[in-house]
Amino acid sequence: MFSPRFLLLRSAASLTRRGFCAGGPSKQGKAPDMVEVRNRLRDIVGASTNWSDHRQAMEERVSLSSMLAKSQSDLPAKRMKDSYLEVHLPLGSEPQLREKYLTFHNTVRFGRILEDLDSLAVLISYSHTYNPALKKSPLSIVTALVDKIDMRQQIVYPDCDIKFTGHVTWVGKTSIEAKMHMSQYINGAYSPVLDATFVMVARDPENKRAAFVNPLTFEGPEEEKIFQEGEANKSRRVELSTASLLKVAPTDEERKIVHSQFLNTLDTNTVSFRSRVLPPNSVWMEDAKLKGLEICHPQERNIFNRIFGGFLMRKAYELGWANACSYGGCRPSLVAVDDILFQKPVEIGSLLLLSSQVCYTQGKYIQVRVHSEVYDPLTRQHNTTNVFHYTFASDCNVPNIVPKTYGESMLYLDGKRHFNQTVEH
Ligand SMILES: CCCCCCCCCCCCCC(=O)SCCNC(=O)CCNC(=O)[C@H](O)C(C)(C)COP(=O)(O)OP(=O)(O)OC[C@H]1O[C@@H](n2cnc3c(N)ncnc32)[C@H](O)[C@@H]1OP(=O)(O)O
């Protein structure tokens, strides 16, 4: 069985029984925090605490393959409340924790929140797939996609307690959608800060092949609605991927936008398609990039000895934020995160190249895309691992971003699609 600490974190019912009510810690014990979430994740898969033991720990996991279900119907259906978790981040009551989360401008580092959400989504997924007959889970559950994060409040205070709640909202055969909410204790009550939807994928113990997850049942019309939303999200994701500009031509309306941008930048003094002039209050796309490099040390590993998805999101977010800050000339605030795709795992020891680009602007909004790739210095090969999309708002209107090449125009249209999806709807 998973150890009693895991049970502390389990369902809504057990949380209430033990007194982990919304108001804060109980008398019987402290409400679970992020350290406990990560310790639990380590226990669930049997990850080593020291890097020097990681090979042995991985070898031990291989034997768990025989515990995998042969089909989804062999697994018992779970209820939404079976995976419900509530976790506290006591920034208000534990000042020593604040340092890790604090920005120079006395707000909360959003990159740290991304890390916490990622760990929580994994634990929610393990709660859904929990099998009391097993000591360790044979599943390797990885983050495939951050579907969206909607900000409901711009400012996150560094000295007020934070509460995360969440549960599984939809499952496929081997994938799980988890929705999480973050709220902050301000003036005697918790007020909503953000809503997040993640898609997790279950793999075998060696993280090589997909593995079945328990079906999900819903109780009552409210849960049915949540499940239907999950179905709709899945269909939307398939539609978006089919219409990707990397696969098909832009729509008629989009083509018109590209051509009118081209005409707007033609030099009227020359009869040439090549001589281009930057319109007033505009910036060429090629001048709105910011790049970075990360050496992927063992310290940033996840429980599967690959680089932790939350770390990748934090690094990409901070680079994207710095780019938006430099572009708008003031500190921007985050409006939304959407469609962060984890295409390939990042191995420990990799050189990770991060490249951010302002790809769309509208009024005070700045849409930033961050692309990350692993670079092998021996073969000089590059492999894309992630693509991140962030929407920021500046204090006042920013210059228009203008593409010059066809490839940049596609980035612009892709940025516009992401912007419309997150801000306008
Ligand atoms: C030791 C110290 C530890 C310290 C503690 C650290 C903190 C704790 C950290 C905790 C750990 C933190 C966690 C981390 O850090 S995880 C690290 C970050 N994530 C990764 O590295 C994942 C990288 N990506 C991949 O490996 C592959 O692309 C995956 C495995 C994701 C898919 O591969 P592939 O494409 O070959 O899969 P498939 O064709 O067999 O399909 C399988 C299923 O997947 C569904 N699907 C696929 N893609 C998407 C998508 N984009 N949107 C929605 N769904 C998607 C698909 O529909 C199907 O579902 P279903 O139809 O069967 O239902």
mmCIF file with all atom_site columns, N, CA, C and O and ligand atoms in Angstrom, residues 38 41-42 47-48 118-119 122 141-145 172-175 199 201 203 210 234 237 301-304 307-310 341-346, ligand 1:
data_model
loop_
_atom_site.group_PDB
_atom_site.id
_atom_site.type_symbol
_atom_site.label_atom_id
_atom_site.label_alt_id
_atom_site.label_comp_id
_atom_site.label_asym_id
_atom_site.label_entity_id
_atom_site.label_seq_id
_atom_site.pdbx_PDB_ins_code
_atom_site.Cartn_x
_atom_site.Cartn_y
_atom_site.Cartn_z
_atom_site.occupancy
_atom_site.B_iso_or_equiv
_atom_site.pdbx_formal_charge
_atom_site.auth_seq_id
_atom_site.auth_comp_id
_atom_site.auth_asym_id
_atom_site.auth_atom_id
_atom_site.pdbx_PDB_model_num
ATOM   1   N N   . ARG A 1 38  ? 6.010   16.370 -3.394  1.00 0.00 ? 38  ARG A N   1
ATOM   2   C CA  . ARG A 1 38  ? 7.169   15.818 -4.125  1.00 0.00 ? 38  ARG A CA  1
ATOM   3   C C   . ARG A 1 38  ? 7.703   14.557 -3.458  1.00 0.00 ? 38  ARG A C   1
ATOM   4   O O   . ARG A 1 38  ? 8.067   13.598 -4.134  1.00 0.00 ? 38  ARG A O   1
ATOM   5   N N   . LEU A 1 41  ? 5.491   11.768 -4.450  1.00 0.00 ? 41  LEU A N   1
ATOM   6   C CA  . LEU A 1 41  ? 5.715   11.323 -5.830  1.00 0.00 ? 41  LEU A CA  1
ATOM   7   C C   . LEU A 1 41  ? 6.928   10.403 -5.893  1.00 0.00 ? 41  LEU A C   1
ATOM   8   O O   . LEU A 1 41  ? 6.911   9.379  -6.568  1.00 0.00 ? 41  LEU A O   1
ATOM   9   N N   . ARG A 1 42  ? 7.956   10.778 -5.148  1.00 0.00 ? 42  ARG A N   1
ATOM   10  C CA  . ARG A 1 42  ? 9.175   9.967  -5.110  1.00 0.00 ? 42  ARG A CA  1
ATOM   11  C C   . ARG A 1 42  ? 8.853   8.553  -4.574  1.00 0.00 ? 42  ARG A C   1
ATOM   12  O O   . ARG A 1 42  ? 9.284   7.563  -5.120  1.00 0.00 ? 42  ARG A O   1
ATOM   13  N N   . ALA A 1 47  ? 11.532  6.460  -6.642  1.00 0.00 ? 47  ALA A N   1
ATOM   14  C CA  . ALA A 1 47  ? 12.693  7.192  -7.197  1.00 0.00 ? 47  ALA A CA  1
ATOM   15  C C   . ALA A 1 47  ? 13.773  7.313  -6.123  1.00 0.00 ? 47  ALA A C   1
ATOM   16  O O   . ALA A 1 47  ? 13.470  7.410  -4.938  1.00 0.00 ? 47  ALA A O   1
ATOM   17  N N   . SER A 1 48  ? 15.026  7.326  -6.565  1.00 0.00 ? 48  SER A N   1
ATOM   18  C CA  . SER A 1 48  ? 16.137  7.434  -5.606  1.00 0.00 ? 48  SER A CA  1
ATOM   19  C C   . SER A 1 48  ? 16.249  8.875  -5.118  1.00 0.00 ? 48  SER A C   1
ATOM   20  O O   . SER A 1 48  ? 15.922  9.823  -5.843  1.00 0.00 ? 48  SER A O   1
ATOM   21  N N   . ASP A 1 118 ? 2.616   21.616 -11.896 1.00 0.00 ? 118 ASP A N   1
ATOM   22  C CA  . ASP A 1 118 ? 3.038   20.407 -12.605 1.00 0.00 ? 118 ASP A CA  1
ATOM   23  C C   . ASP A 1 118 ? 3.129   19.216 -11.642 1.00 0.00 ? 118 ASP A C   1
ATOM   24  O O   . ASP A 1 118 ? 2.624   18.131 -11.926 1.00 0.00 ? 118 ASP A O   1
ATOM   25  N N   . SER A 1 119 ? 3.758   19.441 -10.481 1.00 0.00 ? 119 SER A N   1
ATOM   26  C CA  . SER A 1 119 ? 3.874   18.348 -9.498  1.00 0.00 ? 119 SER A CA  1
ATOM   27  C C   . SER A 1 119 ? 2.484   17.907 -9.042  1.00 0.00 ? 119 SER A C   1
ATOM   28  O O   . SER A 1 119 ? 2.206   16.713 -8.897  1.00 0.00 ? 119 SER A O   1
ATOM   29  N N   . VAL A 1 122 ? 0.636   15.736 -11.521 1.00 0.00 ? 122 VAL A N   1
ATOM   30  C CA  . VAL A 1 122 ? 1.145   14.353 -11.525 1.00 0.00 ? 122 VAL A CA  1
ATOM   31  C C   . VAL A 1 122 ? 0.568   13.587 -10.336 1.00 0.00 ? 122 VAL A C   1
ATOM   32  O O   . VAL A 1 122 ? 0.111   12.454 -10.471 1.00 0.00 ? 122 VAL A O   1
ATOM   33  N N   . ILE A 1 141 ? 3.951   8.629  -15.087 1.00 0.00 ? 141 ILE A N   1
ATOM   34  C CA  . ILE A 1 141 ? 2.976   9.619  -15.585 1.00 0.00 ? 141 ILE A CA  1
ATOM   35  C C   . ILE A 1 141 ? 3.711   10.920 -15.908 1.00 0.00 ? 141 ILE A C   1
ATOM   36  O O   . ILE A 1 141 ? 4.332   11.522 -15.026 1.00 0.00 ? 141 ILE A O   1
ATOM   37  N N   . VAL A 1 142 ? 3.652   11.292 -17.188 1.00 0.00 ? 142 VAL A N   1
ATOM   38  C CA  . VAL A 1 142 ? 4.401   12.492 -17.621 1.00 0.00 ? 142 VAL A CA  1
ATOM   39  C C   . VAL A 1 142 ? 3.446   13.575 -18.123 1.00 0.00 ? 142 VAL A C   1
ATOM   40  O O   . VAL A 1 142 ? 2.312   13.289 -18.520 1.00 0.00 ? 142 VAL A O   1
ATOM   41  N N   . THR A 1 143 ? 3.923   14.795 -18.106 1.00 0.00 ? 143 THR A N   1
ATOM   42  C CA  . THR A 1 143 ? 3.125   15.916 -18.595 1.00 0.00 ? 143 THR A CA  1
ATOM   43  C C   . THR A 1 143 ? 3.237   15.962 -20.117 1.00 0.00 ? 143 THR A C   1
ATOM   44  O O   . THR A 1 143 ? 4.343   16.033 -20.647 1.00 0.00 ? 143 THR A O   1
ATOM   45  N N   . ALA A 1 144 ? 2.092   15.890 -20.796 1.00 0.00 ? 144 ALA A N   1
ATOM   46  C CA  . ALA A 1 144 ? 2.115   15.968 -22.264 1.00 0.00 ? 144 ALA A CA  1
ATOM   47  C C   . ALA A 1 144 ? 1.788   17.377 -22.731 1.00 0.00 ? 144 ALA A C   1
ATOM   48  O O   . ALA A 1 144 ? 2.325   17.849 -23.735 1.00 0.00 ? 144 ALA A O   1
ATOM   49  N N   . LEU A 1 145 ? 0.904   18.056 -21.986 1.00 0.00 ? 145 LEU A N   1
ATOM   50  C CA  . LEU A 1 145 ? 0.398   19.345 -22.463 1.00 0.00 ? 145 LEU A CA  1
ATOM   51  C C   . LEU A 1 145 ? -0.144  20.187 -21.319 1.00 0.00 ? 145 LEU A C   1
ATOM   52  O O   . LEU A 1 145 ? -0.852  19.664 -20.460 1.00 0.00 ? 145 LEU A O   1
ATOM   53  N N   . GLY A 1 172 ? -8.802  9.458  -21.270 1.00 0.00 ? 172 GLY A N   1
ATOM   54  C CA  . GLY A 1 172 ? -8.883  8.705  -22.530 1.00 0.00 ? 172 GLY A CA  1
ATOM   55  C C   . GLY A 1 172 ? -8.494  7.272  -22.201 1.00 0.00 ? 172 GLY A C   1
ATOM   56  O O   . GLY A 1 172 ? -8.824  6.765  -21.131 1.00 0.00 ? 172 GLY A O   1
ATOM   57  N N   . LYS A 1 173 ? -7.735  6.642  -23.105 1.00 0.00 ? 173 LYS A N   1
ATOM   58  C CA  . LYS A 1 173 ? -7.268  5.268  -22.814 1.00 0.00 ? 173 LYS A CA  1
ATOM   59  C C   . LYS A 1 173 ? -5.992  5.330  -21.955 1.00 0.00 ? 173 LYS A C   1
ATOM   60  O O   . LYS A 1 173 ? -5.846  4.597  -20.982 1.00 0.00 ? 173 LYS A O   1
ATOM   61  N N   . THR A 1 174 ? -5.087  6.228  -22.348 1.00 0.00 ? 174 THR A N   1
ATOM   62  C CA  . THR A 1 174 ? -3.815  6.301  -21.619 1.00 0.00 ? 174 THR A CA  1
ATOM   63  C C   . THR A 1 174 ? -3.521  7.738  -21.174 1.00 0.00 ? 174 THR A C   1
ATOM   64  O O   . THR A 1 174 ? -2.456  7.997  -20.628 1.00 0.00 ? 174 THR A O   1
ATOM   65  N N   . SER A 1 175 ? -4.442  8.647  -21.442 1.00 0.00 ? 175 SER A N   1
ATOM   66  C CA  . SER A 1 175 ? -4.210  10.044 -21.055 1.00 0.00 ? 175 SER A CA  1
ATOM   67  C C   . SER A 1 175 ? -5.247  10.506 -20.032 1.00 0.00 ? 175 SER A C   1
ATOM   68  O O   . SER A 1 175 ? -6.349  9.948  -19.950 1.00 0.00 ? 175 SER A O   1
ATOM   69  N N   . VAL A 1 199 ? -2.774  18.033 -19.404 1.00 0.00 ? 199 VAL A N   1
ATOM   70  C CA  . VAL A 1 199 ? -3.005  16.669 -19.901 1.00 0.00 ? 199 VAL A CA  1
ATOM   71  C C   . VAL A 1 199 ? -1.767  15.831 -19.590 1.00 0.00 ? 199 VAL A C   1
ATOM   72  O O   . VAL A 1 199 ? -0.648  16.212 -19.951 1.00 0.00 ? 199 VAL A O   1
ATOM   73  N N   . VAL A 1 201 ? 0.095   11.886 -19.494 1.00 0.00 ? 201 VAL A N   1
ATOM   74  C CA  . VAL A 1 201 ? 0.060   10.621 -20.221 1.00 0.00 ? 201 VAL A CA  1
ATOM   75  C C   . VAL A 1 201 ? 0.759   9.541  -19.399 1.00 0.00 ? 201 VAL A C   1
ATOM   76  O O   . VAL A 1 201 ? 1.834   9.777  -18.845 1.00 0.00 ? 201 VAL A O   1
ATOM   77  N N   . ARG A 1 203 ? 2.721   6.034  -18.972 1.00 0.00 ? 203 ARG A N   1
ATOM   78  C CA  . ARG A 1 203 ? 3.656   5.194  -19.732 1.00 0.00 ? 203 ARG A CA  1
ATOM   79  C C   . ARG A 1 203 ? 4.053   3.995  -18.870 1.00 0.00 ? 203 ARG A C   1
ATOM   80  O O   . ARG A 1 203 ? 3.794   3.977  -17.668 1.00 0.00 ? 203 ARG A O   1
ATOM   81  N N   . ALA A 1 210 ? 2.961   3.555  -24.104 1.00 0.00 ? 210 ALA A N   1
ATOM   82  C CA  . ALA A 1 210 ? 1.773   4.047  -23.398 1.00 0.00 ? 210 ALA A CA  1
ATOM   83  C C   . ALA A 1 210 ? 1.201   2.937  -22.499 1.00 0.00 ? 210 ALA A C   1
ATOM   84  O O   . ALA A 1 210 ? 1.372   1.749  -22.792 1.00 0.00 ? 210 ALA A O   1
ATOM   85  N N   . LYS A 1 234 ? -10.716 17.701 -25.861 1.00 0.00 ? 234 LYS A N   1
ATOM   86  C CA  . LYS A 1 234 ? -9.977  16.711 -26.654 1.00 0.00 ? 234 LYS A CA  1
ATOM   87  C C   . LYS A 1 234 ? -10.238 16.971 -28.147 1.00 0.00 ? 234 LYS A C   1
ATOM   88  O O   . LYS A 1 234 ? -9.315  17.028 -28.947 1.00 0.00 ? 234 LYS A O   1
ATOM   89  N N   . ARG A 1 237 ? -8.508  20.059 -29.373 1.00 0.00 ? 237 ARG A N   1
ATOM   90  C CA  . ARG A 1 237 ? -7.064  19.856 -29.549 1.00 0.00 ? 237 ARG A CA  1
ATOM   91  C C   . ARG A 1 237 ? -6.780  19.145 -30.876 1.00 0.00 ? 237 ARG A C   1
ATOM   92  O O   . ARG A 1 237 ? -5.844  19.509 -31.582 1.00 0.00 ? 237 ARG A O   1
ATOM   93  N N   . ARG A 1 301 ? 16.186  17.039 -11.999 1.00 0.00 ? 301 ARG A N   1
ATOM   94  C CA  . ARG A 1 301 ? 15.532  15.834 -12.539 1.00 0.00 ? 301 ARG A CA  1
ATOM   95  C C   . ARG A 1 301 ? 14.149  15.632 -11.908 1.00 0.00 ? 301 ARG A C   1
ATOM   96  O O   . ARG A 1 301 ? 13.880  16.123 -10.809 1.00 0.00 ? 301 ARG A O   1
ATOM   97  N N   . ASN A 1 302 ? 13.353  14.876 -12.643 1.00 0.00 ? 302 ASN A N   1
ATOM   98  C CA  . ASN A 1 302 ? 12.062  14.482 -12.077 1.00 0.00 ? 302 ASN A CA  1
ATOM   99  C C   . ASN A 1 302 ? 12.176  13.056 -11.543 1.00 0.00 ? 302 ASN A C   1
ATOM   100 O O   . ASN A 1 302 ? 13.287  12.490 -11.523 1.00 0.00 ? 302 ASN A O   1
ATOM   101 N N   . ILE A 1 303 ? 11.065  12.478 -11.151 1.00 0.00 ? 303 ILE A N   1
ATOM   102 C CA  . ILE A 1 303 ? 11.105  11.142 -10.548 1.00 0.00 ? 303 ILE A CA  1
ATOM   103 C C   . ILE A 1 303 ? 11.442  10.059 -11.572 1.00 0.00 ? 303 ILE A C   1
ATOM   104 O O   . ILE A 1 303 ? 11.652  8.922  -11.211 1.00 0.00 ? 303 ILE A O   1
ATOM   105 N N   . PHE A 1 304 ? 11.494  10.416 -12.844 1.00 0.00 ? 304 PHE A N   1
ATOM   106 C CA  . PHE A 1 304 ? 11.844  9.432  -13.878 1.00 0.00 ? 304 PHE A CA  1
ATOM   107 C C   . PHE A 1 304 ? 13.236  9.696  -14.439 1.00 0.00 ? 304 PHE A C   1
ATOM   108 O O   . PHE A 1 304 ? 13.573  9.240  -15.529 1.00 0.00 ? 304 PHE A O   1
ATOM   109 N N   . ILE A 1 307 ? 14.491  15.626 -17.195 1.00 0.00 ? 307 ILE A N   1
ATOM   110 C CA  . ILE A 1 307 ? 14.337  16.984 -16.642 1.00 0.00 ? 307 ILE A CA  1
ATOM   111 C C   . ILE A 1 307 ? 12.862  17.242 -16.311 1.00 0.00 ? 307 ILE A C   1
ATOM   112 O O   . ILE A 1 307 ? 11.962  16.926 -17.100 1.00 0.00 ? 307 ILE A O   1
ATOM   113 N N   . PHE A 1 308 ? 12.655  17.805 -15.122 1.00 0.00 ? 308 PHE A N   1
ATOM   114 C CA  . PHE A 1 308 ? 11.319  18.086 -14.591 1.00 0.00 ? 308 PHE A CA  1
ATOM   115 C C   . PHE A 1 308 ? 10.595  19.091 -15.510 1.00 0.00 ? 308 PHE A C   1
ATOM   116 O O   . PHE A 1 308 ? 11.134  20.160 -15.828 1.00 0.00 ? 308 PHE A O   1
ATOM   117 N N   . GLY A 1 309 ? 9.363   18.728 -15.909 1.00 0.00 ? 309 GLY A N   1
ATOM   118 C CA  . GLY A 1 309 ? 8.600   19.594 -16.807 1.00 0.00 ? 309 GLY A CA  1
ATOM   119 C C   . GLY A 1 309 ? 8.380   20.988 -16.224 1.00 0.00 ? 309 GLY A C   1
ATOM   120 O O   . GLY A 1 309 ? 8.408   21.993 -16.940 1.00 0.00 ? 309 GLY A O   1
ATOM   121 N N   . GLY A 1 310 ? 8.155   21.053 -14.901 1.00 0.00 ? 310 GLY A N   1
ATOM   122 C CA  . GLY A 1 310 ? 7.932   22.343 -14.244 1.00 0.00 ? 310 GLY A CA  1
ATOM   123 C C   . GLY A 1 310 ? 9.151   23.246 -14.358 1.00 0.00 ? 310 GLY A C   1
ATOM   124 O O   . GLY A 1 310 ? 9.026   24.467 -14.541 1.00 0.00 ? 310 GLY A O   1
ATOM   125 N N   . LEU A 1 341 ? 3.405   22.409 -25.153 1.00 0.00 ? 341 LEU A N   1
ATOM   126 C CA  . LEU A 1 341 ? 3.517   21.043 -25.643 1.00 0.00 ? 341 LEU A CA  1
ATOM   127 C C   . LEU A 1 341 ? 4.838   20.427 -25.204 1.00 0.00 ? 341 LEU A C   1
ATOM   128 O O   . LEU A 1 341 ? 5.904   21.018 -25.430 1.00 0.00 ? 341 LEU A O   1
ATOM   129 N N   . PHE A 1 342 ? 4.772   19.257 -24.563 1.00 0.00 ? 342 PHE A N   1
ATOM   130 C CA  . PHE A 1 342 ? 5.985   18.521 -24.180 1.00 0.00 ? 342 PHE A CA  1
ATOM   131 C C   . PHE A 1 342 ? 6.171   17.415 -25.204 1.00 0.00 ? 342 PHE A C   1
ATOM   132 O O   . PHE A 1 342 ? 5.582   16.348 -25.083 1.00 0.00 ? 342 PHE A O   1
ATOM   133 N N   . GLN A 1 343 ? 6.946   17.716 -26.219 1.00 0.00 ? 343 GLN A N   1
ATOM   134 C CA  . GLN A 1 343 ? 7.052   16.789 -27.334 1.00 0.00 ? 343 GLN A CA  1
ATOM   135 C C   . GLN A 1 343 ? 7.969   15.606 -27.041 1.00 0.00 ? 343 GLN A C   1
ATOM   136 O O   . GLN A 1 343 ? 7.676   14.484 -27.389 1.00 0.00 ? 343 GLN A O   1
ATOM   137 N N   . LYS A 1 344 ? 9.121   15.928 -26.425 1.00 0.00 ? 344 LYS A N   1
ATOM   138 C CA  . LYS A 1 344 ? 10.116  14.876 -26.135 1.00 0.00 ? 344 LYS A CA  1
ATOM   139 C C   . LYS A 1 344 ? 10.701  15.118 -24.762 1.00 0.00 ? 344 LYS A C   1
ATOM   140 O O   . LYS A 1 344 ? 10.894  16.271 -24.374 1.00 0.00 ? 344 LYS A O   1
ATOM   141 N N   . PRO A 1 345 ? 11.042  14.048 -24.054 1.00 0.00 ? 345 PRO A N   1
ATOM   142 C CA  . PRO A 1 345 ? 11.687  14.262 -22.755 1.00 0.00 ? 345 PRO A CA  1
ATOM   143 C C   . PRO A 1 345 ? 13.070  14.889 -22.931 1.00 0.00 ? 345 PRO A C   1
ATOM   144 O O   . PRO A 1 345 ? 13.714  14.691 -23.963 1.00 0.00 ? 345 PRO A O   1
ATOM   145 N N   . VAL A 1 346 ? 13.501  15.641 -21.923 1.00 0.00 ? 346 VAL A N   1
ATOM   146 C CA  . VAL A 1 346 ? 14.846  16.233 -21.956 1.00 0.00 ? 346 VAL A CA  1
ATOM   147 C C   . VAL A 1 346 ? 15.722  15.408 -21.019 1.00 0.00 ? 346 VAL A C   1
ATOM   148 O O   . VAL A 1 346 ? 15.419  15.259 -19.835 1.00 0.00 ? 346 VAL A O   1
HETATM 149 C C1  . LIG B 2 .   ? 14.288  12.094 -7.835  1.00 0.00 ? 1   LIG B C1  1
HETATM 150 C C2  . LIG B 2 .   ? 14.129  13.509 -7.439  1.00 0.00 ? 1   LIG B C2  1
HETATM 151 C C3  . LIG B 2 .   ? 12.792  13.989 -7.838  1.00 0.00 ? 1   LIG B C3  1
HETATM 152 C C4  . LIG B 2 .   ? 12.458  15.300 -7.312  1.00 0.00 ? 1   LIG B C4  1
HETATM 153 C C5  . LIG B 2 .   ? 11.004  15.621 -7.424  1.00 0.00 ? 1   LIG B C5  1
HETATM 154 C C6  . LIG B 2 .   ? 10.689  16.350 -8.709  1.00 0.00 ? 1   LIG B C6  1
HETATM 155 C C7  . LIG B 2 .   ? 9.319   16.877 -8.701  1.00 0.00 ? 1   LIG B C7  1
HETATM 156 C C8  . LIG B 2 .   ? 8.290   15.830 -9.063  1.00 0.00 ? 1   LIG B C8  1
HETATM 157 C C9  . LIG B 2 .   ? 8.190   15.668 -10.508 1.00 0.00 ? 1   LIG B C9  1
HETATM 158 C C10 . LIG B 2 .   ? 7.032   14.838 -10.896 1.00 0.00 ? 1   LIG B C10 1
HETATM 159 C C11 . LIG B 2 .   ? 7.063   14.498 -12.351 1.00 0.00 ? 1   LIG B C11 1
HETATM 160 C C12 . LIG B 2 .   ? 6.661   15.676 -13.155 1.00 0.00 ? 1   LIG B C12 1
HETATM 161 C C13 . LIG B 2 .   ? 6.293   15.298 -14.557 1.00 0.00 ? 1   LIG B C13 1
HETATM 162 C C14 . LIG B 2 .   ? 7.394   15.598 -15.479 1.00 0.00 ? 1   LIG B C14 1
HETATM 163 O O1  . LIG B 2 .   ? 8.326   16.253 -15.187 1.00 0.00 ? 1   LIG B O1  1
HETATM 164 S S1  . LIG B 2 .   ? 7.266   14.877 -17.051 1.00 0.00 ? 1   LIG B S1  1
HETATM 165 C C15 . LIG B 2 .   ? 8.562   15.709 -17.946 1.00 0.00 ? 1   LIG B C15 1
HETATM 166 C C16 . LIG B 2 .   ? 7.982   16.587 -18.991 1.00 0.00 ? 1   LIG B C16 1
HETATM 167 N N1  . LIG B 2 .   ? 7.273   15.842 -19.989 1.00 0.00 ? 1   LIG B N1  1
HETATM 168 C C17 . LIG B 2 .   ? 7.899   15.054 -20.856 1.00 0.00 ? 1   LIG B C17 1
HETATM 169 O O2  . LIG B 2 .   ? 9.097   14.895 -20.856 1.00 0.00 ? 1   LIG B O2  1
HETATM 170 C C18 . LIG B 2 .   ? 7.040   14.378 -21.885 1.00 0.00 ? 1   LIG B C18 1
HETATM 171 C C19 . LIG B 2 .   ? 7.686   14.442 -23.232 1.00 0.00 ? 1   LIG B C19 1
HETATM 172 N N2  . LIG B 2 .   ? 6.794   13.899 -24.275 1.00 0.00 ? 1   LIG B N2  1
HETATM 173 C C20 . LIG B 2 .   ? 6.699   12.592 -24.502 1.00 0.00 ? 1   LIG B C20 1
HETATM 174 O O3  . LIG B 2 .   ? 7.397   11.784 -23.913 1.00 0.00 ? 1   LIG B O3  1
HETATM 175 C C21 . LIG B 2 .   ? 5.669   12.174 -25.513 1.00 0.00 ? 1   LIG B C21 1
HETATM 176 O O4  . LIG B 2 .   ? 5.399   13.219 -26.405 1.00 0.00 ? 1   LIG B O4  1
HETATM 177 C C22 . LIG B 2 .   ? 4.319   11.728 -24.845 1.00 0.00 ? 1   LIG B C22 1
HETATM 178 C C23 . LIG B 2 .   ? 4.600   10.550 -23.946 1.00 0.00 ? 1   LIG B C23 1
HETATM 179 C C24 . LIG B 2 .   ? 3.693   12.841 -24.046 1.00 0.00 ? 1   LIG B C24 1
HETATM 180 C C25 . LIG B 2 .   ? 3.336   11.335 -25.927 1.00 0.00 ? 1   LIG B C25 1
HETATM 181 O O5  . LIG B 2 .   ? 3.930   10.401 -26.756 1.00 0.00 ? 1   LIG B O5  1
HETATM 182 P P1  . LIG B 2 .   ? 3.197   9.857  -28.064 1.00 0.00 ? 1   LIG B P1  1
HETATM 183 O O6  . LIG B 2 .   ? 2.687   11.011 -28.854 1.00 0.00 ? 1   LIG B O6  1
HETATM 184 O O7  . LIG B 2 .   ? 4.080   8.854  -28.716 1.00 0.00 ? 1   LIG B O7  1
HETATM 185 O O8  . LIG B 2 .   ? 1.984   9.161  -27.379 1.00 0.00 ? 1   LIG B O8  1
HETATM 186 P P2  . LIG B 2 .   ? 0.954   8.167  -28.024 1.00 0.00 ? 1   LIG B P2  1
HETATM 187 O O9  . LIG B 2 .   ? 0.750   8.438  -29.477 1.00 0.00 ? 1   LIG B O9  1
HETATM 188 O O10 . LIG B 2 .   ? 1.357   6.782  -27.587 1.00 0.00 ? 1   LIG B O10 1
HETATM 189 O O11 . LIG B 2 .   ? -0.380  8.615  -27.258 1.00 0.00 ? 1   LIG B O11 1
HETATM 190 C C26 . LIG B 2 .   ? -0.530  8.310  -25.909 1.00 0.00 ? 1   LIG B C26 1
HETATM 191 C C27 . LIG B 2 .   ? -1.633  9.170  -25.343 1.00 0.00 ? 1   LIG B C27 1
HETATM 192 O O12 . LIG B 2 .   ? -1.157  10.494 -25.198 1.00 0.00 ? 1   LIG B O12 1
HETATM 193 C C28 . LIG B 2 .   ? -2.083  11.398 -25.744 1.00 0.00 ? 1   LIG B C28 1
HETATM 194 N N3  . LIG B 2 .   ? -1.318  12.582 -26.172 1.00 0.00 ? 1   LIG B N3  1
HETATM 195 C C29 . LIG B 2 .   ? -0.097  12.578 -26.728 1.00 0.00 ? 1   LIG B C29 1
HETATM 196 N N4  . LIG B 2 .   ? 0.288   13.837 -26.937 1.00 0.00 ? 1   LIG B N4  1
HETATM 197 C C30 . LIG B 2 .   ? -0.715  14.639 -26.531 1.00 0.00 ? 1   LIG B C30 1
HETATM 198 C C31 . LIG B 2 .   ? -0.922  16.020 -26.512 1.00 0.00 ? 1   LIG B C31 1
HETATM 199 N N5  . LIG B 2 .   ? -0.025  16.862 -26.966 1.00 0.00 ? 1   LIG B N5  1
HETATM 200 N N6  . LIG B 2 .   ? -2.068  16.490 -26.010 1.00 0.00 ? 1   LIG B N6  1
HETATM 201 C C32 . LIG B 2 .   ? -3.017  15.667 -25.531 1.00 0.00 ? 1   LIG B C32 1
HETATM 202 N N7  . LIG B 2 .   ? -2.878  14.340 -25.519 1.00 0.00 ? 1   LIG B N7  1
HETATM 203 C C33 . LIG B 2 .   ? -1.747  13.827 -26.021 1.00 0.00 ? 1   LIG B C33 1
HETATM 204 C C34 . LIG B 2 .   ? -2.722  10.639 -26.883 1.00 0.00 ? 1   LIG B C34 1
HETATM 205 O O13 . LIG B 2 .   ? -3.968  11.206 -27.242 1.00 0.00 ? 1   LIG B O13 1
HETATM 206 C C35 . LIG B 2 .   ? -2.879  9.285  -26.223 1.00 0.00 ? 1   LIG B C35 1
HETATM 207 O O14 . LIG B 2 .   ? -3.986  9.366  -25.326 1.00 0.00 ? 1   LIG B O14 1
HETATM 208 P P3  . LIG B 2 .   ? -5.155  8.234  -25.314 1.00 0.00 ? 1   LIG B P3  1
HETATM 209 O O15 . LIG B 2 .   ? -5.927  8.396  -26.576 1.00 0.00 ? 1   LIG B O15 1
HETATM 210 O O16 . LIG B 2 .   ? -4.481  6.886  -25.216 1.00 0.00 ? 1   LIG B O16 1
HETATM 211 O O17 . LIG B 2 .   ? -5.952  8.538  -24.080 1.00 0.00 ? 1   LIG B O17 1
#
